[in-house]
PDB file of C-alpha atoms in Angstrom:
ATOM      1  CA  MET A  63       3.012 -17.670 -15.790  1.00 46.00           C
ATOM      2  CA  CYS A  64       5.704 -15.091 -16.676  1.00 55.00           C
ATOM      3  CA  SER A  65       8.391 -13.941 -14.265  1.00 55.00           C
ATOM      4  CA  ALA A  66      10.996 -11.263 -15.179  1.00 57.00           C
ATOM      5  CA  GLY A  67      14.480 -10.137 -14.154  1.00 52.00           C
ATOM      6  CA  THR A  68      17.267  -8.055 -15.565  1.00 48.00           C
ATOM      7  CA  GLY A  69      19.718  -9.318 -18.088  1.00 48.00           C
ATOM      8  CA  TRP A  70      22.337  -7.938 -20.381  1.00 45.00           C
ATOM      9  CA  GLN A  71      22.582  -4.245 -21.360  1.00 48.00           C
ATOM     10  CA  GLY A  72      21.874  -3.072 -24.809  1.00 47.00           C
ATOM     11  CA  ALA A  73      23.093   0.156 -26.280  1.00 47.00           C
ATOM     12  CA  GLY A  74      20.617   2.149 -24.300  1.00 54.00           C
ATOM     13  CA  MET A  75      18.030   0.049 -22.808  1.00 65.00           C
ATOM     14  CA  THR A  76      18.300  -2.764 -20.255  1.00 71.00           C
ATOM     15  CA  THR A  77      17.170  -6.146 -21.480  1.00 82.00           C
ATOM     16  CA  GLU A  78      14.826  -7.922 -19.107  1.00 94.00           C
ATOM     17  CA  THR A  79      15.052 -11.653 -18.784  1.00 96.00           C
ATOM     18  CA  PHE A  80      11.775 -13.499 -18.470  1.00 97.00           C
ATOM     19  CA  GLU A  81      10.462 -16.967 -18.057  1.00 97.00           C
ATOM     20  CA  VAL A  82       7.216 -18.627 -19.216  1.00 97.00           C
ATOM     21  CA  ALA A  83       6.268 -21.837 -17.238  1.00 97.00           C
ATOM     22  CA  ARG A  84       4.348 -24.319 -19.292  1.00 96.00           C
ATOM     23  CA  PRO A  85       1.838 -26.881 -17.948  1.00 94.00           C
ATOM     24  CA  ASP A  86       4.440 -29.752 -18.257  1.00 93.00           C
ATOM     25  CA  GLY A  87       6.891 -27.977 -16.115  1.00 94.00           C
ATOM     26  CA  THR A  88       9.266 -26.690 -18.936  1.00 95.00           C
ATOM     27  CA  VAL A  89      10.271 -23.118 -18.547  1.00 97.00           C
ATOM     28  CA  LEU A  90      10.772 -21.097 -21.661  1.00 97.00           C
ATOM     29  CA  ALA A  91      13.682 -18.583 -21.306  1.00 98.00           C
ATOM     30  CA  GLY A  92      13.471 -15.218 -22.934  1.00 98.00           C
ATOM     31  CA  VAL A  93      14.681 -11.520 -23.173  1.00 97.00           C
ATOM     32  CA  ARG A  94      12.821  -8.313 -23.688  1.00 97.00           C
ATOM     33  CA  ARG A  95      13.449  -4.737 -24.427  1.00 96.00           C
ATOM     34  CA  ARG A  96      10.240  -3.112 -23.204  1.00 92.00           C
ATOM     35  CA  ARG A  97       8.828   0.202 -24.358  1.00 91.00           C
ATOM     36  CA  GLU A  98       5.350   0.496 -22.948  1.00 88.00           C
ATOM     37  CA  GLY A  99       2.599   0.847 -25.499  1.00 92.00           C
ATOM     38  CA  ALA A 100       5.020   0.205 -28.475  1.00 95.00           C
ATOM     39  CA  PRO A 101       4.432  -2.245 -31.117  1.00 97.00           C
ATOM     40  CA  VAL A 102       5.517  -5.880 -30.010  1.00 98.00           C
ATOM     41  CA  VAL A 103       8.075  -7.572 -32.274  1.00 98.00           C
ATOM     42  CA  VAL A 104       8.723 -11.292 -31.450  1.00 98.00           C
ATOM     43  CA  PHE A 105      11.805 -12.943 -32.862  1.00 98.00           C
ATOM     44  CA  LEU A 106      11.945 -16.709 -33.666  1.00 98.00           C
ATOM     45  CA  HIS A 107      15.363 -18.295 -34.047  1.00 98.00           C
ATOM     46  CA  ALA A 108      16.636 -20.714 -36.602  1.00 97.00           C
ATOM     47  CA  GLY A 109      16.983 -24.367 -35.766  1.00 96.00           C
ATOM     48  CA  VAL A 110      20.841 -23.930 -35.817  1.00 96.00           C
ATOM     49  CA  ALA A 111      20.733 -20.991 -33.358  1.00 97.00           C
ATOM     50  CA  ASP A 112      19.196 -19.746 -30.167  1.00 98.00           C
ATOM     51  CA  LEU A 113      17.876 -16.242 -29.200  1.00 98.00           C
ATOM     52  CA  ARG A 114      21.396 -14.846 -29.031  1.00 98.00           C
ATOM     53  CA  SER A 115      21.268 -14.831 -32.759  1.00 98.00           C
ATOM     54  CA  TRP A 116      19.035 -11.729 -32.418  1.00 98.00           C
ATOM     55  CA  GLU A 117      21.137  -9.874 -29.868  1.00 97.00           C
ATOM     56  CA  ALA A 118      22.993  -7.623 -32.382  1.00 97.00           C
ATOM     57  CA  VAL A 119      19.779  -6.929 -34.203  1.00 98.00           C
ATOM     58  CA  LEU A 120      18.075  -5.814 -30.868  1.00 97.00           C
ATOM     59  CA  ASP A 121      21.154  -3.555 -30.273  1.00 96.00           C
ATOM     60  CA  GLU A 122      20.454  -2.017 -33.761  1.00 97.00           C
ATOM     61  CA  LEU A 123      16.780  -1.470 -32.703  1.00 97.00           C
ATOM     62  CA  ASP A 124      17.456  -0.234 -29.360  1.00 93.00           C
ATOM     63  CA  GLY A 125      16.550   3.353 -30.054  1.00 92.00           C
ATOM     64  CA  ASP A 126      13.345   2.520 -31.849  1.00 96.00           C
ATOM     65  CA  GLU A 127       9.961   2.788 -30.318  1.00 95.00           C
ATOM     66  CA  LEU A 128       9.342  -0.938 -30.216  1.00 97.00           C
ATOM     67  CA  ASP A 129       8.797  -3.679 -27.705  1.00 97.00           C
ATOM     68  CA  LEU A 130      11.344  -6.335 -28.543  1.00 98.00           C
ATOM     69  CA  VAL A 131      10.933  -9.978 -27.439  1.00 98.00           C
ATOM     70  CA  ALA A 132      12.965 -13.131 -28.092  1.00 98.00           C
ATOM     71  CA  TYR A 133      12.979 -16.485 -26.532  1.00 98.00           C
ATOM     72  CA  ASP A 134      14.627 -19.876 -26.740  1.00 98.00           C
ATOM     73  CA  ARG A 135      12.454 -22.710 -27.951  1.00 97.00           C
ATOM     74  CA  ARG A 136      12.723 -26.017 -26.157  1.00 95.00           C
ATOM     75  CA  GLY A 137      16.087 -27.588 -26.473  1.00 94.00           C
ATOM     76  CA  TYR A 138      17.812 -24.370 -27.469  1.00 95.00           C
ATOM     77  CA  GLY A 139      19.873 -21.950 -25.405  1.00 95.00           C
ATOM     78  CA  GLY A 140      18.475 -21.387 -21.960  1.00 95.00           C
ATOM     79  CA  THR A 141      15.322 -23.579 -22.449  1.00 95.00           C
ATOM     80  CA  PRO A 142      15.753 -27.297 -21.660  1.00 93.00           C
ATOM     81  CA  GLY A 143      14.504 -29.964 -23.959  1.00 90.00           C
ATOM     82  CA  THR A 144      11.811 -32.461 -22.958  1.00 88.00           C
ATOM     83  CA  ASP A 145      10.846 -36.026 -23.667  1.00 85.00           C
ATOM     84  CA  ALA A 146       7.083 -35.060 -23.310  1.00 86.00           C
ATOM     85  CA  ALA A 147       4.972 -34.256 -26.360  1.00 89.00           C
ATOM     86  CA  PHE A 148       4.770 -30.599 -26.924  1.00 93.00           C
ATOM     87  CA  SER A 149       3.983 -28.066 -29.497  1.00 94.00           C
ATOM     88  CA  HIS A 150       6.330 -25.003 -30.507  1.00 96.00           C
ATOM     89  CA  LEU A 151       3.174 -23.330 -31.708  1.00 97.00           C
ATOM     90  CA  ASP A 152       1.446 -23.605 -28.313  1.00 96.00           C
ATOM     91  CA  ASP A 153       4.662 -22.347 -26.647  1.00 97.00           C
ATOM     92  CA  LEU A 154       4.629 -19.278 -28.928  1.00 98.00           C
ATOM     93  CA  VAL A 155       1.061 -18.470 -28.196  1.00 98.00           C
ATOM     94  CA  ALA A 156       1.849 -18.851 -24.411  1.00 98.00           C
ATOM     95  CA  VAL A 157       4.720 -16.409 -24.809  1.00 98.00           C
ATOM     96  CA  LEU A 158       2.466 -13.897 -26.624  1.00 98.00           C
ATOM     97  CA  ASP A 159       0.069 -14.100 -23.792  1.00 97.00           C
ATOM     98  CA  ALA A 160       2.721 -13.785 -21.111  1.00 97.00           C
ATOM     99  CA  VAL A 161       4.181 -10.586 -22.663  1.00 96.00           C
ATOM    100  CA  GLY A 162       0.708  -9.176 -23.102  1.00 96.00           C
ATOM    101  CA  ALA A 163       0.841  -9.125 -26.969  1.00 96.00           C
ATOM    102  CA  ASP A 164      -2.561  -9.244 -28.385  1.00 96.00           C
ATOM    103  CA  ARG A 165      -1.039  -8.741 -31.786  1.00 97.00           C
ATOM    104  CA  ALA A 166       2.623  -8.768 -32.728  1.00 98.00           C
ATOM    105  CA  VAL A 167       4.974  -8.312 -35.619  1.00 98.00           C
ATOM    106  CA  VAL A 168       6.542 -11.956 -35.931  1.00 98.00           C
ATOM    107  CA  VAL A 169      10.083 -12.285 -37.212  1.00 98.00           C
ATOM    108  CA  GLY A 170      11.363 -15.762 -38.090  1.00 98.00           C
ATOM    109  CA  ASN A 171      14.551 -17.263 -39.477  1.00 98.00           C
ATOM    110  CA  SER A 172      14.529 -20.783 -40.982  1.00 98.00           C
ATOM    111  CA  MET A 173      12.536 -22.916 -38.650  1.00 96.00           C
ATOM    112  CA  GLY A 174      11.441 -19.962 -36.772  1.00 98.00           C
ATOM    113  CA  GLY A 175       9.856 -18.666 -39.977  1.00 98.00           C
ATOM    114  CA  GLY A 176       7.987 -21.880 -40.305  1.00 97.00           C
ATOM    115  CA  LEU A 177       6.669 -21.337 -36.846  1.00 98.00           C
ATOM    116  CA  ALA A 178       5.873 -17.725 -37.703  1.00 98.00           C
ATOM    117  CA  LEU A 179       3.716 -18.964 -40.659  1.00 98.00           C
ATOM    118  CA  ASP A 180       1.959 -21.575 -38.519  1.00 98.00           C
ATOM    119  CA  VAL A 181       0.768 -19.048 -35.997  1.00 98.00           C
ATOM    120  CA  ALA A 182      -0.261 -16.666 -38.749  1.00 98.00           C
ATOM    121  CA  LEU A 183      -2.320 -19.514 -40.290  1.00 98.00           C
ATOM    122  CA  THR A 184      -3.876 -20.759 -36.937  1.00 97.00           C
ATOM    123  CA  ALA A 185      -4.116 -17.531 -34.925  1.00 98.00           C
ATOM    124  CA  PRO A 186      -4.378 -14.780 -37.574  1.00 98.00           C
ATOM    125  CA  ALA A 187      -5.583 -12.133 -35.152  1.00 98.00           C
ATOM    126  CA  ARG A 188      -2.367 -12.376 -33.210  1.00 98.00           C
ATOM    127  CA  VAL A 189      -0.141 -11.455 -36.163  1.00 98.00           C
ATOM    128  CA  ALA A 190       0.198  -7.887 -37.264  1.00 98.00           C
ATOM    129  CA  SER A 191       2.816  -8.756 -39.973  1.00 98.00           C
ATOM    130  CA  LEU A 192       5.446 -11.107 -40.808  1.00 98.00           C
ATOM    131  CA  LEU A 193       9.226 -10.933 -41.553  1.00 98.00           C
ATOM    132  CA  LEU A 194      10.536 -14.296 -42.913  1.00 98.00           C
ATOM    133  CA  ILE A 195      14.260 -14.783 -43.383  1.00 98.00           C
ATOM    134  CA  GLY A 196      15.204 -18.011 -45.265  1.00 98.00           C
ATOM    135  CA  SER A 197      11.930 -19.410 -43.992  1.00 98.00           C
ATOM    136  CA  ALA A 198      10.953 -23.065 -43.685  1.00 97.00           C
ATOM    137  CA  VAL A 199       7.248 -23.891 -44.171  1.00 97.00           C
ATOM    138  CA  SER A 200       5.393 -26.741 -42.459  1.00 96.00           C
ATOM    139  CA  GLY A 201       4.665 -29.506 -44.994  1.00 95.00           C
ATOM    140  CA  MET A 202       6.993 -27.972 -47.685  1.00 96.00           C
ATOM    141  CA  THR A 203       7.566 -30.589 -50.422  1.00 95.00           C
ATOM    142  CA  ASP A 204       8.577 -30.647 -54.073  1.00 95.00           C
ATOM    143  CA  GLU A 205       5.928 -33.326 -54.845  1.00 94.00           C
ATOM    144  CA  GLY A 206       3.618 -31.866 -57.366  1.00 93.00           C
ATOM    145  CA  GLU A 207       5.694 -28.866 -58.065  1.00 93.00           C
ATOM    146  CA  ASP A 208       7.430 -27.748 -61.099  1.00 92.00           C
ATOM    147  CA  ILE A 209      10.745 -27.385 -58.998  1.00 92.00           C
ATOM    148  CA  ALA A 210      12.654 -30.227 -57.362  1.00 93.00           C
ATOM    149  CA  TRP A 211      14.942 -30.126 -54.364  1.00 95.00           C
ATOM    150  CA  GLU A 212      18.189 -31.436 -55.647  1.00 95.00           C
ATOM    151  CA  ALA A 213      21.554 -30.890 -53.723  1.00 95.00           C
ATOM    152  CA  ASP A 214      24.223 -29.080 -55.683  1.00 97.00           C
ATOM    153  CA  ALA A 215      27.709 -30.424 -55.360  1.00 97.00           C
ATOM    154  CA  ALA A 216      28.885 -27.971 -52.638  1.00 97.00           C
ATOM    155  CA  THR A 217      25.769 -28.470 -50.483  1.00 98.00           C
ATOM    156  CA  GLY A 218      25.848 -32.324 -50.987  1.00 98.00           C
ATOM    157  CA  ALA A 219      29.513 -32.496 -49.872  1.00 98.00           C
ATOM    158  CA  ILE A 220      28.971 -30.569 -46.676  1.00 98.00           C
ATOM    159  CA  VAL A 221      25.704 -32.396 -45.844  1.00 97.00           C
ATOM    160  CA  GLY A 222      27.479 -35.611 -46.390  1.00 98.00           C
ATOM    161  CA  ALA A 223      30.323 -34.744 -44.152  1.00 98.00           C
ATOM    162  CA  LEU A 224      27.919 -33.411 -41.517  1.00 97.00           C
ATOM    163  CA  GLU A 225      26.093 -36.567 -41.332  1.00 97.00           C
ATOM    164  CA  LYS A 226      29.292 -38.553 -40.760  1.00 97.00           C
ATOM    165  CA  ALA A 227      30.279 -36.147 -38.027  1.00 97.00           C
ATOM    166  CA  GLU A 228      27.021 -36.430 -36.302  1.00 95.00           C
ATOM    167  CA  GLN A 229      27.241 -40.228 -36.523  1.00 95.00           C
ATOM    168  CA  ALA A 230      30.572 -40.050 -34.881  1.00 97.00           C
ATOM    169  CA  HIS A 231      29.301 -37.715 -32.210  1.00 95.00           C
ATOM    170  CA  ASP A 232      32.009 -35.251 -33.152  1.00 97.00           C
ATOM    171  CA  VAL A 233      30.477 -31.995 -31.992  1.00 97.00           C
ATOM    172  CA  ASP A 234      33.179 -29.709 -32.911  1.00 97.00           C
ATOM    173  CA  GLU A 235      33.456 -31.097 -36.407  1.00 98.00           C
ATOM    174  CA  ALA A 236      29.584 -30.971 -36.781  1.00 97.00           C
ATOM    175  CA  ALA A 237      29.552 -27.333 -35.481  1.00 97.00           C
ATOM    176  CA  ARG A 238      32.250 -26.366 -37.942  1.00 98.00           C
ATOM    177  CA  LEU A 239      30.385 -27.812 -40.951  1.00 98.00           C
ATOM    178  CA  GLU A 240      27.107 -26.215 -39.760  1.00 97.00           C
ATOM    179  CA  ALA A 241      28.781 -22.851 -39.709  1.00 98.00           C
ATOM    180  CA  HIS A 242      30.054 -23.334 -43.257  1.00 98.00           C
ATOM    181  CA  LEU A 243      26.721 -24.635 -44.482  1.00 98.00           C
ATOM    182  CA  TRP A 244      24.462 -21.940 -42.828  1.00 98.00           C
ATOM    183  CA  LEU A 245      26.644 -18.905 -41.903  1.00 98.00           C
ATOM    184  CA  ASP A 246      29.018 -18.862 -44.911  1.00 98.00           C
ATOM    185  CA  GLY A 247      26.826 -20.487 -47.381  1.00 98.00           C
ATOM    186  CA  PRO A 248      27.799 -23.693 -49.050  1.00 98.00           C
ATOM    187  CA  THR A 249      29.113 -22.167 -52.231  1.00 98.00           C
ATOM    188  CA  ALA A 250      31.143 -19.656 -50.432  1.00 98.00           C
ATOM    189  CA  PRO A 251      34.608 -20.209 -48.913  1.00 98.00           C
ATOM    190  CA  GLU A 252      34.613 -21.511 -45.302  1.00 98.00           C
ATOM    191  CA  GLY A 253      35.316 -18.627 -42.940  1.00 98.00           C
ATOM    192  CA  ARG A 254      33.702 -16.046 -45.142  1.00 98.00           C
ATOM    193  CA  VAL A 255      32.071 -14.698 -41.957  1.00 98.00           C
ATOM    194  CA  GLY A 256      34.546 -14.497 -39.105  1.00 98.00           C
ATOM    195  CA  GLY A 257      35.111 -12.918 -35.781  1.00 98.00           C
ATOM    196  CA  ALA A 258      32.431 -12.797 -33.049  1.00 98.00           C
ATOM    197  CA  ALA A 259      29.672 -13.859 -35.434  1.00 98.00           C
ATOM    198  CA  ARG A 260      31.452 -16.984 -36.119  1.00 98.00           C
ATOM    199  CA  GLU A 261      32.350 -17.732 -32.640  1.00 98.00           C
ATOM    200  CA  LEU A 262      28.651 -17.273 -31.742  1.00 98.00           C
ATOM    201  CA  ALA A 263      27.412 -19.540 -34.513  1.00 98.00           C
ATOM    202  CA  LEU A 264      29.810 -22.244 -33.369  1.00 98.00           C
ATOM    203  CA  ASP A 265      28.882 -21.932 -29.701  1.00 98.00           C
ATOM    204  CA  MET A 266      25.174 -22.013 -30.521  1.00 97.00           C
ATOM    205  CA  ASN A 267      25.491 -25.180 -32.557  1.00 96.00           C
ATOM    206  CA  ARG A 268      27.878 -26.925 -30.042  1.00 96.00           C
ATOM    207  CA  ARG A 269      25.103 -26.338 -27.390  1.00 95.00           C
ATOM    208  CA  ILE A 270      22.385 -27.626 -29.691  1.00 95.00           C
ATOM    209  CA  LEU A 271      24.469 -30.796 -30.797  1.00 94.00           C
ATOM    210  CA  SER A 272      25.483 -31.569 -27.189  1.00 92.00           C
ATOM    211  CA  ALA A 273      21.888 -31.280 -25.987  1.00 89.00           C
ATOM    212  CA  GLY A 274      20.815 -33.749 -28.711  1.00 87.00           C
ATOM    213  CA  THR A 275      17.973 -31.437 -29.731  1.00 82.00           C
ATOM    214  CA  GLN A 276      15.733 -32.988 -32.274  1.00 80.00           C
ATOM    215  CA  GLY A 277      14.883 -30.423 -35.088  1.00 74.00           C
ATOM    216  CA  ASN A 278      11.576 -32.139 -35.755  1.00 79.00           C
ATOM    217  CA  ALA A 279      10.266 -32.202 -32.097  1.00 80.00           C
ATOM    218  CA  GLY A 280       7.388 -29.921 -31.373  1.00 73.00           C
ATOM    219  CA  GLY A 281       6.275 -29.546 -35.004  1.00 82.00           C
ATOM    220  CA  THR A 282       2.726 -29.460 -35.974  1.00 82.00           C
ATOM    221  CA  ASP A 283       0.891 -31.565 -38.656  1.00 85.00           C
ATOM    222  CA  LEU A 284      -0.109 -28.369 -40.409  1.00 93.00           C
ATOM    223  CA  ASP A 285       0.283 -28.460 -44.233  1.00 96.00           C
ATOM    224  CA  ALA A 286       0.966 -24.807 -44.483  1.00 97.00           C
ATOM    225  CA  TRP A 287       2.704 -25.249 -47.687  1.00 97.00           C
ATOM    226  CA  HIS A 288      -0.569 -25.915 -49.470  1.00 97.00           C
ATOM    227  CA  ARG A 289      -2.478 -23.289 -47.394  1.00 97.00           C
ATOM    228  CA  LEU A 290      -0.166 -20.253 -47.861  1.00 98.00           C
ATOM    229  CA  GLY A 291      -2.946 -18.596 -49.828  1.00 98.00           C
ATOM    230  CA  GLU A 292      -5.007 -18.514 -46.630  1.00 98.00           C
ATOM    231  CA  ILE A 293      -2.437 -16.277 -44.686  1.00 98.00           C
ATOM    232  CA  THR A 294      -3.569 -12.811 -45.059  1.00 96.00           C
ATOM    233  CA  ALA A 295      -1.052 -10.978 -42.800  1.00 98.00           C
ATOM    234  CA  PRO A 296       1.250  -8.608 -44.747  1.00 98.00           C
ATOM    235  CA  ALA A 297       4.685 -10.240 -45.122  1.00 98.00           C
ATOM    236  CA  LEU A 298       8.180  -9.363 -46.192  1.00 98.00           C
ATOM    237  CA  VAL A 299       9.694 -12.651 -47.391  1.00 98.00           C
ATOM    238  CA  THR A 300      13.493 -12.594 -47.668  1.00 98.00           C
ATOM    239  CA  TRP A 301      16.391 -14.943 -48.438  1.00 98.00           C
ATOM    240  CA  GLY A 302      20.090 -14.548 -48.929  1.00 98.00           C
ATOM    241  CA  ASP A 303      21.673 -15.193 -52.397  1.00 98.00           C
ATOM    242  CA  LEU A 304      24.469 -17.268 -50.667  1.00 98.00           C
ATOM    243  CA  ASP A 305      21.904 -19.560 -48.971  1.00 98.00           C
ATOM    244  CA  LEU A 306      21.636 -23.276 -50.010  1.00 98.00           C
ATOM    245  CA  PRO A 307      21.052 -23.175 -53.810  1.00 98.00           C
ATOM    246  CA  PRO A 308      18.345 -25.993 -53.835  1.00 97.00           C
ATOM    247  CA  ASP A 309      16.277 -23.944 -51.292  1.00 98.00           C
ATOM    248  CA  LEU A 310      16.186 -20.641 -53.250  1.00 98.00           C
ATOM    249  CA  PRO A 311      13.344 -21.519 -55.576  1.00 97.00           C
ATOM    250  CA  PHE A 312      11.265 -22.599 -52.563  1.00 98.00           C
ATOM    251  CA  TYR A 313      11.761 -19.243 -50.900  1.00 98.00           C
ATOM    252  CA  ALA A 314      10.581 -17.621 -54.076  1.00 98.00           C
ATOM    253  CA  LEU A 315       7.602 -19.777 -54.349  1.00 97.00           C
ATOM    254  CA  THR A 316       6.697 -19.046 -50.673  1.00 98.00           C
ATOM    255  CA  ALA A 317       6.654 -15.381 -51.447  1.00 98.00           C
ATOM    256  CA  ASP A 318       4.538 -15.869 -54.526  1.00 98.00           C
ATOM    257  CA  ARG A 319       1.988 -17.845 -52.840  1.00 98.00           C
ATOM    258  CA  LEU A 320       1.414 -15.597 -49.932  1.00 98.00           C
ATOM    259  CA  PRO A 321      -1.354 -13.162 -50.959  1.00 97.00           C
ATOM    260  CA  ASN A 322       0.036  -9.979 -49.284  1.00 98.00           C
ATOM    261  CA  ALA A 323       3.800 -10.696 -49.575  1.00 98.00           C
ATOM    262  CA  THR A 324       6.830  -8.903 -50.972  1.00 98.00           C
ATOM    263  CA  GLY A 325       9.696 -11.130 -51.882  1.00 98.00           C
ATOM    264  CA  ARG A 326      13.340  -9.921 -51.772  1.00 98.00           C
ATOM    265  CA  VAL A 327      16.768 -11.351 -52.320  1.00 98.00           C
ATOM    266  CA  LEU A 328      19.473 -10.309 -49.808  1.00 98.00           C
ATOM    267  CA  GLU A 329      22.631  -9.882 -51.561  1.00 98.00           C
ATOM    268  CA  GLY A 330      25.993 -11.073 -50.117  1.00 98.00           C
ATOM    269  CA  VAL A 331      24.449 -12.958 -47.114  1.00 98.00           C
ATOM    270  CA  ALA A 332      23.565 -16.698 -46.499  1.00 98.00           C
ATOM    271  CA  HIS A 333      21.055 -18.229 -44.183  1.00 98.00           C
ATOM    272  CA  MET A 334      21.678 -16.265 -40.956  1.00 98.00           C
ATOM    273  CA  PRO A 335      22.035 -12.542 -41.848  1.00 98.00           C
ATOM    274  CA  SER A 336      21.235 -11.528 -38.247  1.00 98.00           C
ATOM    275  CA  LEU A 337      24.828 -12.639 -37.416  1.00 98.00           C
ATOM    276  CA  GLU A 338      26.786 -11.066 -40.211  1.00 97.00           C
ATOM    277  CA  ARG A 339      24.660  -7.964 -41.061  1.00 98.00           C
ATOM    278  CA  PRO A 340      22.422  -7.102 -38.148  1.00 98.00           C
ATOM    279  CA  GLY A 341      21.832  -3.510 -39.376  1.00 98.00           C
ATOM    280  CA  LEU A 342      20.290  -4.990 -42.586  1.00 98.00           C
ATOM    281  CA  VAL A 343      17.946  -7.176 -40.571  1.00 98.00           C
ATOM    282  CA  ALA A 344      17.110  -4.203 -38.379  1.00 98.00           C
ATOM    283  CA  ASP A 345      15.994  -2.175 -41.372  1.00 98.00           C
ATOM    284  CA  LEU A 346      13.913  -5.274 -42.468  1.00 98.00           C
ATOM    285  CA  VAL A 347      12.251  -5.369 -39.107  1.00 98.00           C
ATOM    286  CA  ARG A 348      11.335  -1.558 -39.498  1.00 98.00           C
ATOM    287  CA  GLU A 349       9.834  -2.317 -42.861  1.00 98.00           C
ATOM    288  CA  ALA A 350       7.739  -5.216 -41.396  1.00 98.00           C
ATOM    289  CA  VAL A 351       6.556  -2.916 -38.563  1.00 98.00           C
ATOM    290  CA  ALA A 352       5.414  -0.353 -41.163  1.00 98.00           C
ATOM    291  CA  LEU A 353       3.426  -3.082 -42.915  1.00 98.00           C
ATOM    292  CA  ALA A 354       1.388  -3.820 -39.619  1.00 95.00           C
TER     293      ALA A 354
END
């Protein structure tokens, strides 16, 4: 079931809010900028964000002939968490059904990218093309690979401090460290990205940390990492050069293993470019739409 209302105003188009009720009673909260008959683009947020991480990108795309959809996964933003077993993949398919998208361009950042790959693998007819930004991959491992995930000094120091802050239930300190790790990039100075983008990153993380959202909840047992060669959707695979250094080789390997992918390094950004350079991400969305 999908119900709609009216939400915040974009640069030229009113953004509708919508809800998708799931069988267990959970209601997924989303926003949409609808243009009837236009290609549908679905945005999947990172595990350290919610749908608001896409707002500035939607503003940049407001004049394009696109039907833009973003929603909060369970435990993020306006969608409550649940103790019941669930699948983010099933929820995504339910959102596609609710907005009437037989096929969509799917944009995913970080964990959202992993979800985008999961749906491209399990329901290929629903995916017109992919835009992946610093994407996770279900089942990703360095076992049996020529590359190994080894934290550099900067990443290790922040991750260690973050673990202590989480153990102490210090939400503000944990949110500060998350912003340094993912928004600034661990090798960049803390505060590299400031202003409204930083305030939003901090607020999103405080909410996630306060809600006790478990990042591994709702995952699948898919081994997409070893099945990337089965994904035929055209894909634009991107990552920031200021992202976590140990992750960079895995992004490149993802691009190499997807049969119809182009890999691209984004200079001067870290893990969440939609916050610091929404115009850049909007241009990438347009490229992904052209691939469909």
